[in-house]
Amino acid sequence: MKNFKKYGLLLIIATLVAFAAACGNGSSTDENAGDDKKGSETSGSIVVSGSSAMQPLVAAAAEEFMAENPDADIQVNAGGSGTGLSQVSEGSVQIGNSDVFAEEKEGIPADELVDHKVAVVGMTAAVNPNVGIDDISKEDLKKVFTGEIKNWKELGGKDQKITLVNRPDSSGTRATFVKFGLDGETPAEGITEDSSNTVKKIINETDGAIGYLAFSYFTDDSVTPLAVDGVKATDENVQKGDFPIWAYEHSYTKGEPDGLAKTFLDYMMSEDVQTGLLKDQGYIPSTKMEVERDAEGKQTKK
C-alpha cells in the first residue's frame, strides 16, 4: 500500500511537471508566432503601380512609412490606371492604383479585386498661361477637345492655334476627364504622353497648349487650371458636388490584403495621412465628401 501511494505521488508530480512544461512551450510558441506576424507586417517588400495622378501621394506616404519601418521596402511606379489594374489582377504587383472603378476597365476581373478608396482627386483642363483665358464653359471645353474650336481667339483668348495634349487610353485621368469633363466625347488627335508630369511640362513649353491634370499637379504658375462654367477647380467645390470632374483614388488588391500590403493600406487610411499628408499633396479625403458616386458615374448626396 505504501508503494502504491509512493508511485501514485510520483505519477502526479510527473504529470504536473509535464503540464507546466507544455504550458511554457505553448506560451513561448505563441509569443514567437506573434513576433513573426508583427515582423511580416512591417518588413519585406511590395510593389505598387498604376495611376500617375496617385503617384505623388502614394510615393510620399511610402517614404514616410519606410522612414518609420526601415525593414520595409515599398516601390511605387506609375504607368496609368489600366496598367495598375492589369498588374494587380495578374499578381505581379501587390497594390494597383486606379482613378477609375475596376468595373469600368474592360478585361479586368473586378470580382477578384478588393477596392480601397484612399482619396478623391479633382481634375480640370490645364492651359499654357499665355492663352489668355482661365474659365471655359463645358460646351466649349468639349468643342476644344473634339477639334471643333481650333484657335483661342474664338473663346476671347489670344490668336493662337490650340494644341491638344492627351493621355493614353489606359490612363484613368483620361477616362475621368472624358467621362465627366467631355460627357463621353472622344478627344481629337494631339500629343499623347503617359506621365502627368510630362503633360504639365509640355503645356508649359508649348504656346496654345491644353491638357488635363489632377489638382495635385497645380503647385505653381507654370500652367493655368481652368474653371468650368464659372465654378473654380477647388477641393471645396468638389466636396460639395459643384465641380463635376473628380474621381475616387482606388488602391486595389487581389483579394483581401495581408502582411505589408495590409499594413501600408491601413497607414494610408490613418488620421495622419488622411488629414495631413493627403491634403498637403493636393488630394481630398473621401470622408469629407458631401456627395458620392458609383461605378456607373451616378452622383448622389450622402
Coordinates of C-alpha atoms in Angstrom, one line a residue:
M1 CA 0.0 0.0 0.0
K2 CA 2.9 2.3 0.8
N3 CA 4.5 1.5 -2.5
F4 CA 1.2 2.3 -4.3
K5 CA 0.9 5.6 -2.6
K6 CA 4.6 6.4 -3.3
Y7 CA 4.2 5.6 -7.0
G8 CA 0.9 7.5 -7.2
L9 CA 2.5 10.6 -5.8
L10 CA 5.4 10.3 -8.2
L11 CA 2.9 10.0 -11.1
I12 CA 1.0 13.1 -10.0
I13 CA 4.3 15.1 -9.7
A14 CA 5.4 13.9 -13.2
T15 CA 2.1 14.9 -14.7
L16 CA 2.2 18.4 -13.2
V17 CA 5.8 18.9 -14.4
A18 CA 4.8 17.8 -17.9
F19 CA 1.7 20.1 -17.9
A20 CA 3.8 23.1 -16.8
A21 CA 6.4 22.4 -19.5
A22 CA 3.7 22.2 -22.1
C23 CA 2.2 25.5 -21.0
G24 CA 5.5 27.1 -21.0
N25 CA 6.3 25.9 -24.5
G26 CA 2.9 26.9 -25.7
S27 CA 3.4 30.4 -24.4
S28 CA 6.8 30.7 -26.0
T29 CA 5.4 29.5 -29.3
D30 CA 2.5 32.0 -29.3
E31 CA 4.9 34.8 -28.5
N32 CA 7.3 33.8 -31.3
A33 CA 4.4 33.5 -33.7
G34 CA 3.2 37.0 -32.7
D35 CA 6.7 38.3 -33.2
D36 CA 6.9 36.7 -36.7
K37 CA 3.4 38.1 -37.6
K38 CA 4.4 41.5 -36.5
G39 CA 7.6 41.4 -38.4
S40 CA 5.8 40.3 -41.6
E41 CA 3.5 43.3 -41.4
T42 CA 6.2 45.9 -41.3
S43 CA 9.0 44.3 -43.2
G44 CA 9.6 42.8 -46.6
S45 CA 8.9 44.4 -50.0
I46 CA 5.9 45.2 -52.1
V47 CA 5.4 46.9 -55.5
V48 CA 2.6 49.4 -56.1
S49 CA 1.8 50.5 -59.7
G50 CA -0.9 52.4 -61.7
S51 CA -2.4 55.8 -61.7
S52 CA 0.1 58.7 -62.2
A53 CA -2.4 61.0 -60.6
M54 CA -2.0 59.0 -57.4
Q55 CA 1.8 58.6 -57.6
P56 CA 2.8 61.7 -55.7
L57 CA 0.6 60.8 -52.7
V58 CA 1.4 57.1 -52.6
A59 CA 5.2 57.8 -53.0
A60 CA 5.2 60.4 -50.2
A61 CA 3.2 58.0 -47.9
A62 CA 5.6 55.2 -48.8
E63 CA 8.6 57.4 -48.0
E64 CA 7.2 58.3 -44.6
F65 CA 6.2 54.7 -43.9
M66 CA 9.6 53.4 -44.7
A67 CA 11.3 56.0 -42.5
E68 CA 9.2 54.6 -39.6
N69 CA 9.7 51.0 -40.7
P70 CA 13.3 50.6 -42.0
D71 CA 12.8 46.9 -42.8
A72 CA 10.0 47.7 -45.3
D73 CA 10.7 48.3 -49.0
I74 CA 7.8 49.9 -51.0
Q75 CA 8.4 50.6 -54.7
V76 CA 5.8 53.0 -56.3
N77 CA 5.5 53.0 -60.1
A78 CA 3.2 55.0 -62.4
G79 CA 2.1 53.7 -65.8
G80 CA -1.6 54.5 -65.7
S81 CA -4.7 53.0 -64.1
G82 CA -5.1 50.3 -66.7
T83 CA -1.6 49.1 -66.0
G84 CA -2.1 49.1 -62.3
L85 CA -5.4 47.1 -62.6
S86 CA -3.9 44.6 -65.0
Q87 CA -0.8 44.0 -62.9
V88 CA -2.6 43.6 -59.6
S89 CA -5.0 41.2 -61.3
E90 CA -2.1 39.2 -62.7
G91 CA -0.5 39.2 -59.3
S92 CA 2.7 40.9 -60.5
V93 CA 2.2 43.7 -58.0
Q94 CA 0.6 43.8 -54.6
I95 CA -1.4 47.0 -55.0
G96 CA -2.8 48.5 -58.2
N97 CA -3.7 52.2 -58.1
S98 CA -6.6 53.5 -60.3
D99 CA -8.5 56.6 -60.9
V100 CA -11.5 54.5 -62.1
F101 CA -13.5 51.6 -60.8
A102 CA -12.2 48.3 -61.9
E103 CA -15.6 47.6 -63.3
E104 CA -15.0 50.4 -65.9
K105 CA -12.0 48.7 -67.4
E106 CA -12.6 46.0 -70.0
G107 CA -10.9 42.7 -69.3
I108 CA -10.3 43.4 -65.6
P109 CA -11.8 40.7 -63.3
A110 CA -13.3 43.2 -60.9
D111 CA -14.9 40.5 -58.8
E112 CA -11.5 39.2 -57.8
L113 CA -10.3 42.6 -56.6
V114 CA -10.9 44.5 -53.4
D115 CA -11.4 48.3 -53.6
H116 CA -9.8 50.6 -51.1
K117 CA -11.0 54.2 -51.7
V118 CA -7.9 56.0 -50.4
A119 CA -8.9 59.6 -51.5
V120 CA -10.7 61.7 -54.0
V121 CA -8.9 63.7 -56.8
G122 CA -10.3 66.7 -58.6
M123 CA -9.2 67.2 -62.3
T124 CA -9.5 70.0 -64.7
A125 CA -8.2 71.3 -68.0
A126 CA -4.8 73.0 -67.8
V127 CA -3.6 75.6 -70.3
N128 CA -0.5 77.4 -71.2
P129 CA -0.6 80.7 -69.1
N130 CA -0.3 82.7 -72.3
V131 CA -3.6 81.6 -74.0
G132 CA -5.5 84.4 -72.3
I133 CA -8.4 82.6 -70.6
D134 CA -9.0 81.0 -67.1
D135 CA -12.6 79.9 -67.4
I136 CA -14.5 77.9 -70.1
S137 CA -18.0 76.6 -70.5
K138 CA -18.4 72.8 -70.6
E139 CA -19.8 73.0 -74.1
D140 CA -16.7 75.0 -75.3
L141 CA -14.4 72.6 -73.5
K142 CA -15.9 69.7 -75.5
K143 CA -15.6 71.7 -78.7
V144 CA -11.9 72.4 -78.0
F145 CA -11.1 68.8 -77.3
T146 CA -13.0 67.4 -80.2
G147 CA -11.3 69.8 -82.6
E148 CA -14.3 72.0 -83.4
I149 CA -12.7 75.1 -81.9
K150 CA -9.1 75.4 -83.2
N151 CA -7.9 78.8 -82.0
W152 CA -8.1 80.5 -78.6
K153 CA -9.3 83.8 -80.2
E154 CA -12.7 82.0 -80.7
L155 CA -13.0 82.0 -76.9
G156 CA -11.7 85.5 -76.3
G157 CA -8.1 84.5 -75.9
K158 CA -5.0 85.2 -77.9
D159 CA -4.7 84.4 -81.6
Q160 CA -3.0 81.1 -81.0
K161 CA -3.6 77.7 -82.5
I162 CA -4.9 75.2 -80.0
T163 CA -2.6 72.2 -79.3
L164 CA -4.2 69.2 -77.5
V165 CA -2.2 67.2 -75.0
N166 CA -3.8 63.9 -74.2
R167 CA -3.1 60.9 -72.0
P168 CA -3.2 57.3 -73.5
D169 CA -6.3 55.2 -73.5
S170 CA -5.0 53.2 -70.5
S171 CA -5.0 56.4 -68.3
G172 CA -7.5 56.8 -65.5
T173 CA -7.0 60.5 -65.7
R174 CA -8.1 60.5 -69.3
A175 CA -11.1 58.2 -68.5
T176 CA -12.3 60.6 -65.8
F177 CA -11.8 63.7 -67.8
V178 CA -13.5 62.3 -70.9
K179 CA -16.4 60.9 -68.8
F180 CA -17.1 64.0 -66.6
G181 CA -15.4 66.8 -68.5
L182 CA -16.3 65.9 -72.1
D183 CA -19.5 63.9 -71.3
G184 CA -18.0 60.9 -73.0
E185 CA -17.0 62.6 -76.3
T186 CA -13.7 61.3 -77.8
P187 CA -10.8 63.8 -77.9
A188 CA -9.3 64.6 -81.3
E189 CA -5.7 63.6 -82.1
G190 CA -2.9 65.5 -80.4
I191 CA 0.2 64.9 -78.4
T192 CA -0.1 61.8 -76.2
E193 CA 2.0 61.4 -73.1
D194 CA 2.0 58.7 -70.4
S195 CA 3.0 60.9 -67.4
S196 CA 1.1 63.8 -65.9
N197 CA 4.4 65.4 -65.1
T198 CA 5.3 65.3 -68.8
V199 CA 1.9 66.6 -69.8
K200 CA 2.4 69.6 -67.4
K201 CA 5.9 70.3 -68.9
I202 CA 4.6 70.2 -72.5
I203 CA 1.7 72.5 -71.7
N204 CA 4.1 75.0 -70.1
E205 CA 6.5 74.9 -73.0
T206 CA 4.0 74.9 -75.9
D207 CA 2.1 78.0 -76.9
G208 CA -1.6 77.4 -77.2
A209 CA -1.4 74.0 -75.4
I210 CA -4.2 72.5 -73.4
G211 CA -4.3 69.2 -71.5
Y212 CA -5.8 68.0 -68.2
L213 CA -4.3 67.3 -64.8
A214 CA -5.2 66.4 -61.3
F215 CA -5.4 69.3 -58.8
S216 CA -2.3 67.9 -57.1
Y217 CA -0.2 69.0 -60.1
F218 CA -1.2 72.7 -59.8
T219 CA 1.7 73.5 -57.4
D220 CA 3.0 76.6 -59.3
D221 CA 2.0 79.0 -62.1
S222 CA 3.6 77.1 -64.9
V223 CA 0.2 76.1 -66.1
T224 CA -3.3 77.6 -65.6
P225 CA -6.2 75.5 -64.3
L226 CA -9.5 76.3 -65.9
A227 CA -12.7 77.0 -64.1
V228 CA -15.7 75.3 -65.8
D229 CA -19.0 77.2 -66.2
G230 CA -17.7 79.7 -63.7
V231 CA -17.0 77.2 -61.0
K232 CA -13.4 77.2 -59.9
A233 CA -11.5 73.9 -59.6
T234 CA -11.2 73.7 -55.8
D235 CA -11.4 71.0 -53.2
E236 CA -14.4 72.7 -51.6
N237 CA -16.4 72.8 -54.9
V238 CA -15.6 69.1 -55.5
Q239 CA -16.7 68.2 -51.9
K240 CA -20.0 70.0 -52.4
G241 CA -20.6 68.3 -55.8
D242 CA -20.5 71.7 -57.6
F243 CA -17.3 70.9 -59.7
P244 CA -18.0 67.9 -62.0
I245 CA -14.6 66.5 -62.8
W246 CA -13.5 64.2 -60.0
A247 CA -12.9 60.6 -59.2
Y248 CA -12.1 58.3 -56.3
E249 CA -8.5 57.2 -56.0
H250 CA -8.6 53.5 -55.6
S251 CA -6.0 51.1 -54.3
Y252 CA -6.9 47.6 -55.4
T253 CA -5.6 44.3 -54.0
K254 CA -6.2 40.8 -55.4
G255 CA -8.4 39.6 -52.6
E256 CA -8.2 40.9 -49.0
P257 CA -4.7 42.3 -48.4
D258 CA -2.3 40.8 -45.8
G259 CA 1.2 41.4 -44.5
L260 CA 3.0 44.5 -45.5
A261 CA 0.3 45.4 -48.1
K262 CA -2.4 45.5 -45.5
T263 CA -0.3 47.4 -43.0
F264 CA 0.6 50.0 -45.7
L265 CA -3.1 50.4 -46.8
D266 CA -4.1 50.8 -43.1
Y267 CA -1.4 53.5 -42.8
M268 CA -2.9 55.2 -45.9
M269 CA -6.2 55.4 -44.2
S270 CA -4.8 56.6 -40.9
E271 CA -5.7 60.0 -39.5
D272 CA -2.2 61.3 -40.0
V273 CA -2.2 60.6 -43.7
Q274 CA -5.9 61.4 -44.4
T275 CA -5.9 64.8 -42.6
G276 CA -2.2 65.7 -43.1
L277 CA -0.1 64.2 -45.9
L278 CA -3.1 63.6 -48.2
K279 CA -4.2 67.3 -48.1
D280 CA -0.7 68.5 -48.3
Q281 CA -0.3 66.6 -51.5
G282 CA -3.4 68.1 -53.1
Y283 CA -5.9 65.3 -52.5
I284 CA -9.3 65.3 -50.9
P285 CA -10.2 62.9 -48.1
S286 CA -13.1 60.7 -49.2
T287 CA -14.6 61.1 -45.7
K288 CA -15.0 64.8 -46.4
M289 CA -17.2 64.3 -49.5
E290 CA -20.8 65.5 -49.3
V291 CA -21.6 63.5 -52.4
E292 CA -20.7 60.1 -53.7
R293 CA -20.5 58.2 -57.0
D294 CA -21.0 54.6 -58.1
A295 CA -19.1 52.7 -60.8
E296 CA -21.7 54.0 -63.4
G297 CA -20.9 57.6 -62.5
K298 CA -24.2 58.4 -60.8
Q299 CA -23.7 61.1 -58.2
T300 CA -25.9 61.4 -55.1
K301 CA -25.8 63.3 -51.9
K302 CA -24.5 61.4 -48.9

